[in-house]
Coordinates of C-alpha atoms in Angstrom, one line a residue:
X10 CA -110.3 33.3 -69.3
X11 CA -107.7 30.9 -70.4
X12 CA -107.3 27.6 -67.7
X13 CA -104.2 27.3 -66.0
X14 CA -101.9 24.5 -68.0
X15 CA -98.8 22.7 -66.8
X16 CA -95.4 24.4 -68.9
X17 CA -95.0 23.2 -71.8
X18 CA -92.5 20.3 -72.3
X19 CA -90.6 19.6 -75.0
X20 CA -89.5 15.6 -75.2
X21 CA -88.8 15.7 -78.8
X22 CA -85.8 15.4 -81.1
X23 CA -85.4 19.1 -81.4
X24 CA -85.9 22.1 -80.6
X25 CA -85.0 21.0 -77.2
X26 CA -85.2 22.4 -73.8
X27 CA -83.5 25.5 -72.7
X28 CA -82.3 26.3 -69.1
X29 CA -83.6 29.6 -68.1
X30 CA -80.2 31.2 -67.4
X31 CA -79.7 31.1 -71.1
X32 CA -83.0 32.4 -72.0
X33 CA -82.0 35.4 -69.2
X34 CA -79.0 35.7 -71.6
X35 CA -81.0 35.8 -74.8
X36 CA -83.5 38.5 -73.5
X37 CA -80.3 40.9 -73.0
X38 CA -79.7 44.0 -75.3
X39 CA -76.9 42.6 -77.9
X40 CA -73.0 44.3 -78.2
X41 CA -72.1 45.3 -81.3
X42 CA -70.7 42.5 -83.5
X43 CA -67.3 44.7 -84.1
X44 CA -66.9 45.8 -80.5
X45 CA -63.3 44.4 -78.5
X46 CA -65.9 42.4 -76.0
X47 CA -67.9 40.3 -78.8
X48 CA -64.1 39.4 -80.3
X49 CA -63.3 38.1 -77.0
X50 CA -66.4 36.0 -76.6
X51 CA -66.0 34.9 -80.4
X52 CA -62.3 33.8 -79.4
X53 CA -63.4 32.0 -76.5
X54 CA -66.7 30.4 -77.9
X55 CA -63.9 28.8 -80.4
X56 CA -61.9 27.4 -78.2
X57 CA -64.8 25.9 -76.0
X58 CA -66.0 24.5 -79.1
X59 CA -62.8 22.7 -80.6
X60 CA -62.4 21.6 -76.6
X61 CA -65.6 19.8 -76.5
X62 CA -64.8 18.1 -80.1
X63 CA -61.4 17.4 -79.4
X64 CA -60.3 18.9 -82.4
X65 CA -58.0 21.5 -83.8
X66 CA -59.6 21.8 -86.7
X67 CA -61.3 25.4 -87.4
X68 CA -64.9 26.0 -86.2
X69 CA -67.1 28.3 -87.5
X70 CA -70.1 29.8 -85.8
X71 CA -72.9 30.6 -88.6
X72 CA -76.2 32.3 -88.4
X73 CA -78.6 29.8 -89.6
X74 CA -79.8 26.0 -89.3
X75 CA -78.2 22.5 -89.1
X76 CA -79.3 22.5 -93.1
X77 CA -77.5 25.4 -93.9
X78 CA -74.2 23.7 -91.9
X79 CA -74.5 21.1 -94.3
X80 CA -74.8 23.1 -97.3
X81 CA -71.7 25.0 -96.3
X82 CA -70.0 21.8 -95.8
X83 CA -70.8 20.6 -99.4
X84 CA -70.5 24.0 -100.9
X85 CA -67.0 24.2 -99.8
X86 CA -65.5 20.7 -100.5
X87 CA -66.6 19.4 -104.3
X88 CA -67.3 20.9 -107.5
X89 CA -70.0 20.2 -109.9
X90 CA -69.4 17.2 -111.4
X91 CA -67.4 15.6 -108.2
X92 CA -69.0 12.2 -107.2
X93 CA -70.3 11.9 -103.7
X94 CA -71.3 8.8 -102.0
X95 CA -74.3 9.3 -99.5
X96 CA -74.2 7.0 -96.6
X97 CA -78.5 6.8 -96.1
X98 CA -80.1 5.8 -92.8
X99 CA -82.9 7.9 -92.7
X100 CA -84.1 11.3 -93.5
X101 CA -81.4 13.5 -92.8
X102 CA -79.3 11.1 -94.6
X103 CA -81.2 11.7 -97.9
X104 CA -80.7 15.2 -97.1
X105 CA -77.2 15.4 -97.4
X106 CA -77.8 13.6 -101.3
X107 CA -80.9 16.1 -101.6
X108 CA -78.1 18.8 -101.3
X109 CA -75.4 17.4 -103.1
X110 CA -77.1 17.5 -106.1
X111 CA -78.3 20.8 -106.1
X112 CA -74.6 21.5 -106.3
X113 CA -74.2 19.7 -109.6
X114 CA -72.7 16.4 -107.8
X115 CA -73.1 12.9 -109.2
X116 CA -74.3 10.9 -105.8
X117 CA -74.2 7.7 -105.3
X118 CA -76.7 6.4 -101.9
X119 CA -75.3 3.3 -100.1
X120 CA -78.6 2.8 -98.1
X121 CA -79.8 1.1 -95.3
X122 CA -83.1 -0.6 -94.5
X123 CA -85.1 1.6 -91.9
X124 CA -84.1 1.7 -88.5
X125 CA -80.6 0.2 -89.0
X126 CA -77.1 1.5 -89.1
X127 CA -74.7 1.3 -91.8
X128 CA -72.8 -1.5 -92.8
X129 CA -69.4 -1.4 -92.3
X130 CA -68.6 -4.7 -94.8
X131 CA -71.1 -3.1 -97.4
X132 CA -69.4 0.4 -97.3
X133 CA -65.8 -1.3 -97.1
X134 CA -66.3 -3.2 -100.2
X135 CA -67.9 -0.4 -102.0
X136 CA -64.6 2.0 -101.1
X137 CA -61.9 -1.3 -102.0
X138 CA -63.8 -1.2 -105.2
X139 CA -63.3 2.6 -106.4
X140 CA -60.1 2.1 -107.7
X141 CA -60.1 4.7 -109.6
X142 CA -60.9 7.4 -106.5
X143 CA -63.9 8.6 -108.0
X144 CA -65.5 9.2 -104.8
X145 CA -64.2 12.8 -103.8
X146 CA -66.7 12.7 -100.7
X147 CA -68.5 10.3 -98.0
X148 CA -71.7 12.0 -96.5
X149 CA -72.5 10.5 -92.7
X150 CA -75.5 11.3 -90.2
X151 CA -73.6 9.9 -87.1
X152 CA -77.0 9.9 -85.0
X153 CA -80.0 9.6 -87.3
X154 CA -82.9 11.7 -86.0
X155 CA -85.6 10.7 -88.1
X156 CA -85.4 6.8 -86.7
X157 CA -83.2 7.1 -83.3
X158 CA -80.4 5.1 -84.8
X159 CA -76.3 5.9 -84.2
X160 CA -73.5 5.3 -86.5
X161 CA -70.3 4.1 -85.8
X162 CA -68.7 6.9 -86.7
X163 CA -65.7 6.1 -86.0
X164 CA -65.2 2.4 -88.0
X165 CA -66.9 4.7 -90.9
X166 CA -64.6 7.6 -91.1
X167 CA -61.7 5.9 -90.5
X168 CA -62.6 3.3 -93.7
X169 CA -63.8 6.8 -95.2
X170 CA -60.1 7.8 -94.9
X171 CA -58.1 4.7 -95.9
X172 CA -59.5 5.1 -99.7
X173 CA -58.9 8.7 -99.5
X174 CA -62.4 10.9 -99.5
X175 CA -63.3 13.5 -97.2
X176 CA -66.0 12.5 -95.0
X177 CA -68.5 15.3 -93.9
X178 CA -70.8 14.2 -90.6
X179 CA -73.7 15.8 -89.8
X180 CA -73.8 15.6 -85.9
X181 CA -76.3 18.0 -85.2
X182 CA -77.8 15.2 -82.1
X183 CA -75.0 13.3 -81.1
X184 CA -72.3 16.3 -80.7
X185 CA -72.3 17.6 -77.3
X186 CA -74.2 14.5 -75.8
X187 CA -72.0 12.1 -77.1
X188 CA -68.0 11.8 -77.6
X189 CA -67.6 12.5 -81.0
X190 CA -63.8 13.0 -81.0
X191 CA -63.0 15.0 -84.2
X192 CA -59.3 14.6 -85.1
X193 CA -59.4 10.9 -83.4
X194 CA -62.2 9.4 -85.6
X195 CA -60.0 11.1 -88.4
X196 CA -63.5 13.0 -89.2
X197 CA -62.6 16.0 -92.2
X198 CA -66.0 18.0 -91.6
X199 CA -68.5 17.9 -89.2
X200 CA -71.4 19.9 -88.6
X201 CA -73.7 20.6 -85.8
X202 CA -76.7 23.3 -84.9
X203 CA -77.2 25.2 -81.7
X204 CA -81.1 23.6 -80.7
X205 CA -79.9 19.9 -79.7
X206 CA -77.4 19.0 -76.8
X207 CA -75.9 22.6 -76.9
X208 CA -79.7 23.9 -74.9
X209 CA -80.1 26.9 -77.3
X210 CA -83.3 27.6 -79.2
X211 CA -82.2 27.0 -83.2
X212 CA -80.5 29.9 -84.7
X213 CA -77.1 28.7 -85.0
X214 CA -75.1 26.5 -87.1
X215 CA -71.5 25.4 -86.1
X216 CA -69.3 23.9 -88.8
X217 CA -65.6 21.9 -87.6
X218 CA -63.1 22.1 -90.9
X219 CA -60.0 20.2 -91.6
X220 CA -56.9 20.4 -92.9
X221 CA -57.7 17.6 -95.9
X222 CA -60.8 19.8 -96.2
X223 CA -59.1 22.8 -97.0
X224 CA -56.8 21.8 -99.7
X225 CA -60.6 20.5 -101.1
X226 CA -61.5 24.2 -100.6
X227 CA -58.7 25.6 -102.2
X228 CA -60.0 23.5 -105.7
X229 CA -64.0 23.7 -104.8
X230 CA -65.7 25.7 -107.9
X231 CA -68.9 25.6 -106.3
X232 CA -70.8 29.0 -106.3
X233 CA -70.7 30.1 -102.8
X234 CA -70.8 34.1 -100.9
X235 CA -71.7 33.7 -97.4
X236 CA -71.1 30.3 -97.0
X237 CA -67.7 30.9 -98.1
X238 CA -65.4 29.3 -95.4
X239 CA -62.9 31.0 -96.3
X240 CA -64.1 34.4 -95.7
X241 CA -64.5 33.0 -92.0
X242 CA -60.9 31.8 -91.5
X243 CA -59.7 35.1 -93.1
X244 CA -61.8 37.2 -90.1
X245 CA -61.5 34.7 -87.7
X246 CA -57.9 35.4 -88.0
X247 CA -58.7 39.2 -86.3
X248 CA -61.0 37.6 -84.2
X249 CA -64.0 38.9 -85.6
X250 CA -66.4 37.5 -88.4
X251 CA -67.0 38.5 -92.2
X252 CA -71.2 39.5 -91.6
X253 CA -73.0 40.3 -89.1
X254 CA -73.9 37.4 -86.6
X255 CA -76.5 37.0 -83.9
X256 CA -74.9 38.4 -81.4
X257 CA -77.0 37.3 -78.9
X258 CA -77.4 33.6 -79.7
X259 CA -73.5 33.7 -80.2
X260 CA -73.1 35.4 -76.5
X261 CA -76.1 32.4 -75.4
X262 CA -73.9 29.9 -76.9
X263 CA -71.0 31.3 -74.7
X264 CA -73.0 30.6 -71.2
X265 CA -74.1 27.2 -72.9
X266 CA -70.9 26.2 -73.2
X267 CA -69.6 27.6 -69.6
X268 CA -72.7 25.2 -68.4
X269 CA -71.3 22.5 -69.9
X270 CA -68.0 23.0 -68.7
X271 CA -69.1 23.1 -65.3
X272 CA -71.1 19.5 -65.1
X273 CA -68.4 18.1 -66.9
X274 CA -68.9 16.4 -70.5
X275 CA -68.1 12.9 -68.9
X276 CA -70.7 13.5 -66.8
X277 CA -72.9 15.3 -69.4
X278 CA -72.2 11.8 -72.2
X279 CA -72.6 9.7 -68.8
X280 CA -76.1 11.2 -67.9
X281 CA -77.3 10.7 -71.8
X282 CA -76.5 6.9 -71.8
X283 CA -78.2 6.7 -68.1
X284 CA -80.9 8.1 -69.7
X285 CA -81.1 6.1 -72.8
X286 CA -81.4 3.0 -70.8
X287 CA -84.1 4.1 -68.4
X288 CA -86.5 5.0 -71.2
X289 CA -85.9 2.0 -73.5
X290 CA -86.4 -0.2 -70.1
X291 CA -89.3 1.3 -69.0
X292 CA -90.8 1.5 -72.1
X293 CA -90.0 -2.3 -72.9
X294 CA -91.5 -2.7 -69.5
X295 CA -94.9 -1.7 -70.3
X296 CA -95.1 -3.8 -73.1
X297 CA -94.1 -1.3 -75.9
X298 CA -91.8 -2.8 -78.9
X299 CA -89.0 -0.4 -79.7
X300 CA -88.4 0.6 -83.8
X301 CA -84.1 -0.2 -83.1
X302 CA -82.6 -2.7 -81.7
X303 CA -80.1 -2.0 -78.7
X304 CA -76.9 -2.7 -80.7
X305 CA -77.3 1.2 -83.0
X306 CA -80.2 2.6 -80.7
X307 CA -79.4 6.4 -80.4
X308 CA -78.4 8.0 -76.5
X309 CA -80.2 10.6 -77.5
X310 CA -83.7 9.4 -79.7
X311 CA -85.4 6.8 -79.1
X312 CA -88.6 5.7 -81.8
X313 CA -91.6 3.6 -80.5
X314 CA -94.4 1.6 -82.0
X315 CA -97.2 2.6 -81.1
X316 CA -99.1 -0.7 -79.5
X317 CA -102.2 -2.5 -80.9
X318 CA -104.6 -0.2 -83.0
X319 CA -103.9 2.6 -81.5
X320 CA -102.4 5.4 -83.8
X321 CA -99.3 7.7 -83.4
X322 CA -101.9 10.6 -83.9
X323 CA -103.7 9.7 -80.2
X324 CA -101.1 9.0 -78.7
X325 CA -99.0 12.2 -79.4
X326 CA -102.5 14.5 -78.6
X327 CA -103.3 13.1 -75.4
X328 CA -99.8 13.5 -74.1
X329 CA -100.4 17.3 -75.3
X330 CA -103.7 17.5 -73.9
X331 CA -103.7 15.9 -70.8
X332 CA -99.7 16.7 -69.9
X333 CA -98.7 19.0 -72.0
X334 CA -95.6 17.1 -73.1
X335 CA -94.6 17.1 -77.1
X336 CA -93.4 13.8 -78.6
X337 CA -92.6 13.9 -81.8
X338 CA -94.2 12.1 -85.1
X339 CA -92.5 10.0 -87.7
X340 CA -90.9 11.8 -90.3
X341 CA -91.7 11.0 -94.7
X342 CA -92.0 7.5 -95.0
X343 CA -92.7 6.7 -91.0
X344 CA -95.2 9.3 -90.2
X345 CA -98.0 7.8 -88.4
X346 CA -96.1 4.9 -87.9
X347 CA -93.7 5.8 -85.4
X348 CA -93.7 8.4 -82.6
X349 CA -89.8 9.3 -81.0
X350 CA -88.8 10.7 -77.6
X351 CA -86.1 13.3 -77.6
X352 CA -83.4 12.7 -74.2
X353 CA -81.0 15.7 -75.5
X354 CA -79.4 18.6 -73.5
X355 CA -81.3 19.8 -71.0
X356 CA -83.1 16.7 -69.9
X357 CA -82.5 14.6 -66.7
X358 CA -83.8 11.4 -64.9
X359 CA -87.1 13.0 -63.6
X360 CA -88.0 14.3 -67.1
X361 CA -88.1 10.3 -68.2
X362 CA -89.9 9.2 -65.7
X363 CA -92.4 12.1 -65.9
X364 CA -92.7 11.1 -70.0
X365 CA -93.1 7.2 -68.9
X366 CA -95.8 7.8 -65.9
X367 CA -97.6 10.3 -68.3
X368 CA -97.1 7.8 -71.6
X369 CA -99.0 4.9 -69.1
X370 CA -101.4 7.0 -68.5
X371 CA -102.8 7.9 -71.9
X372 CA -102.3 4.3 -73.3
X373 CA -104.7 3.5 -70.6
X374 CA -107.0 6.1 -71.3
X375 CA -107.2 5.0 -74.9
X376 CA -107.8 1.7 -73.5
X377 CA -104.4 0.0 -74.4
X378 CA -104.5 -3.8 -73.5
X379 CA -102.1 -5.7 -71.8
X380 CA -100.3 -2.6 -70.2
X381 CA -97.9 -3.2 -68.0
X382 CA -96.5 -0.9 -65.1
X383 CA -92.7 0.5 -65.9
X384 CA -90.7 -1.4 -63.1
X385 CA -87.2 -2.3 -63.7
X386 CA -86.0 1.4 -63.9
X387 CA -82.4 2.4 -62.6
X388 CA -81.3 5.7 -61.5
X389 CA -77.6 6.4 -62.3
X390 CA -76.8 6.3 -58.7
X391 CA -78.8 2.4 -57.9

């Protein structure tokens, strides 16, 4: 007979958790994709979504992962041969390279040392110096998952725009938790996925599509069928889509966005800062060191150290073990040397301080030194 555990809890960068209403929506039998009621949810998923970007750029909803939102992006704006610079602070960073060259692209990486954010004199000088506007395209991870470090999305696009490239942003953490205003930050493409601050399980990936980036499409000779955008403008035009999509992620991704609509997205980019602060404080307070530094630490990641000779590897298996909560390991490069603390979506003040009583717990159990108990910590309301 199995023991009775405590649920499991999810406190990493993503998948993240989901509220159950939306899980009540996923266990429903689907529509049909072609029927007059998906159309109306399609039309109004839309809408929601270019709302909570503040945008009126096209959206797309696609049937796949952040990754594949990124390779539509890519797939759609250059053509072998095109050279793209790749703005690098961490994994998903190289990704966007990683990709760019399996399209035939001749990147360039601007990169940045580990758990820092971009530099806005290094990338301004590199952009004055193309004079020749070889750069067709700027990749940028506004809120780099695999370190907990955020962008300033807007300084880059706009810098991005002055010389004349399209940038393409890869927001699958920050959108949703953080104001990432679309048309504002004169952002051309940005992507996001459906498993971060949107509360779904992954299965979707949502791509935002500008004007600039159209007259791009209209040249693009990269070999492309499904991921052809412009298959999806043609049907979103009838208010339908060119393949068949899941239907009940898309209808999940409706109530997800009613949910957000009701708390209020001030509220919901108010509660992720709150939240930020009370786990970065109370870690700090029990004598932890934190991987970024306050000035481009993520509202939504944060990356620890773990303390004295204690591994990454103990740490994360007694939270499992004894709690049941999942942090997440270091990714490539910082495996085992960092662990990182989702706050995203569906997460609220008593999930931190849960985490931080829990975290104490185990580093004392593994015999930490010099622990300290996490004081200083401020609801949003003290």
């Amino acid at each position: 007979m199995t023991a009775l555990k405590p649920a499991q809890f999810l406190m990493i960068p993503g998948p993240t958790p989901v509220p159950a209403v939306i899980l009540e929506t996923l266990g429903r039998h689907p529509i049909g994709h072609r029927s007059t009621e998906f159309s109306g949810v399609l039309t109004e998923v839309t809408k929601d979504l270019q709302a909570l970007g503040e945008t009126e750029a096209d959206v797309f909803v696609l049937t796949g992962s952040g990754t594949m939102a990124m390779e539509a992006a890519i797939a759609n704006t250059i053509s072998p041969g095109d050279k793209v610079l790749c703005l690098i602070t961490g994994v998903f960073g190289e990704r966007w390279a990683k990709i760019a060259q399996a399209f035939g692209a001749q990147v360039e990486k601007l990169e940045s040392a580990s758990g820092t954010a971009v530099d806005l004199g290094q990338l301004a000088n590199r952009l004055s110096a193309d004079k020749e506007k070889s750069i067709k395209v700027v990749t940028i991870t506004h809120n780099e998952t695999s370190t907990g470090v955020i962008n300033d999305l807007r300084q880059i696009a706009h810098l991005v725009r002055k010389h004349g490239a399209l940038s393409l942003v890869d927001a699958v953490t920050s959108f949703g938790a953080i104001r990432v205003p679309i048309d504002e930050w004169l952002v051309d493409v940005l992507i996001t996925g459906s498993q971060k601050a949107l509360m779904l399980p992954p299965g979707l990936a949502i791509v935002f599509f500008g004007q600039r980036a159209w007259a791009a499409q209209a040249t693009s000779k990269s070999p492309k069928f499904y991921l052809d955008l412009a298959r999806y403008k043609k049907s979103l035009s009838a208010n339908t889509v060119p393949f068949t999509p899941n239907v009940s992620f898309v209808m999940a991704l409706q109530k997800s966005l009613a949910l957000i609509k009701e708390e209020g997205i001030n509220k919901i980019q108010t509660r992720h800062l709150t939240l930020k602060t009370m786990l970065r404080t109370g870690l700090r307070s029990m004598g932890l060191k934190l991987f970024v530094d306050d000035e481009y630490a993520s509202p939504t990641i944060t990356a620890i150290l773990p303390p004295g000779k204690l591994t990454v590897a103990d740490i994360r298996k007694g939270l499992k073990e004894d709690y049941n909560i999942i942090v997440a390991d270091g990714q490539e490069d910082l495996q085992g040397k960092i662990f990182r603390i989702g706050h995203m979506g569906y997460v609220f003040e008593r999930d931190i301080l849960m985490t931080l009583s829990c975290a104490q717990a185990v580093l004392k159990k593994l015999g930490c030194e010099r622990l300290s108990e996490p004081t200083h910590i401020r609801f949003a309301g003290s």
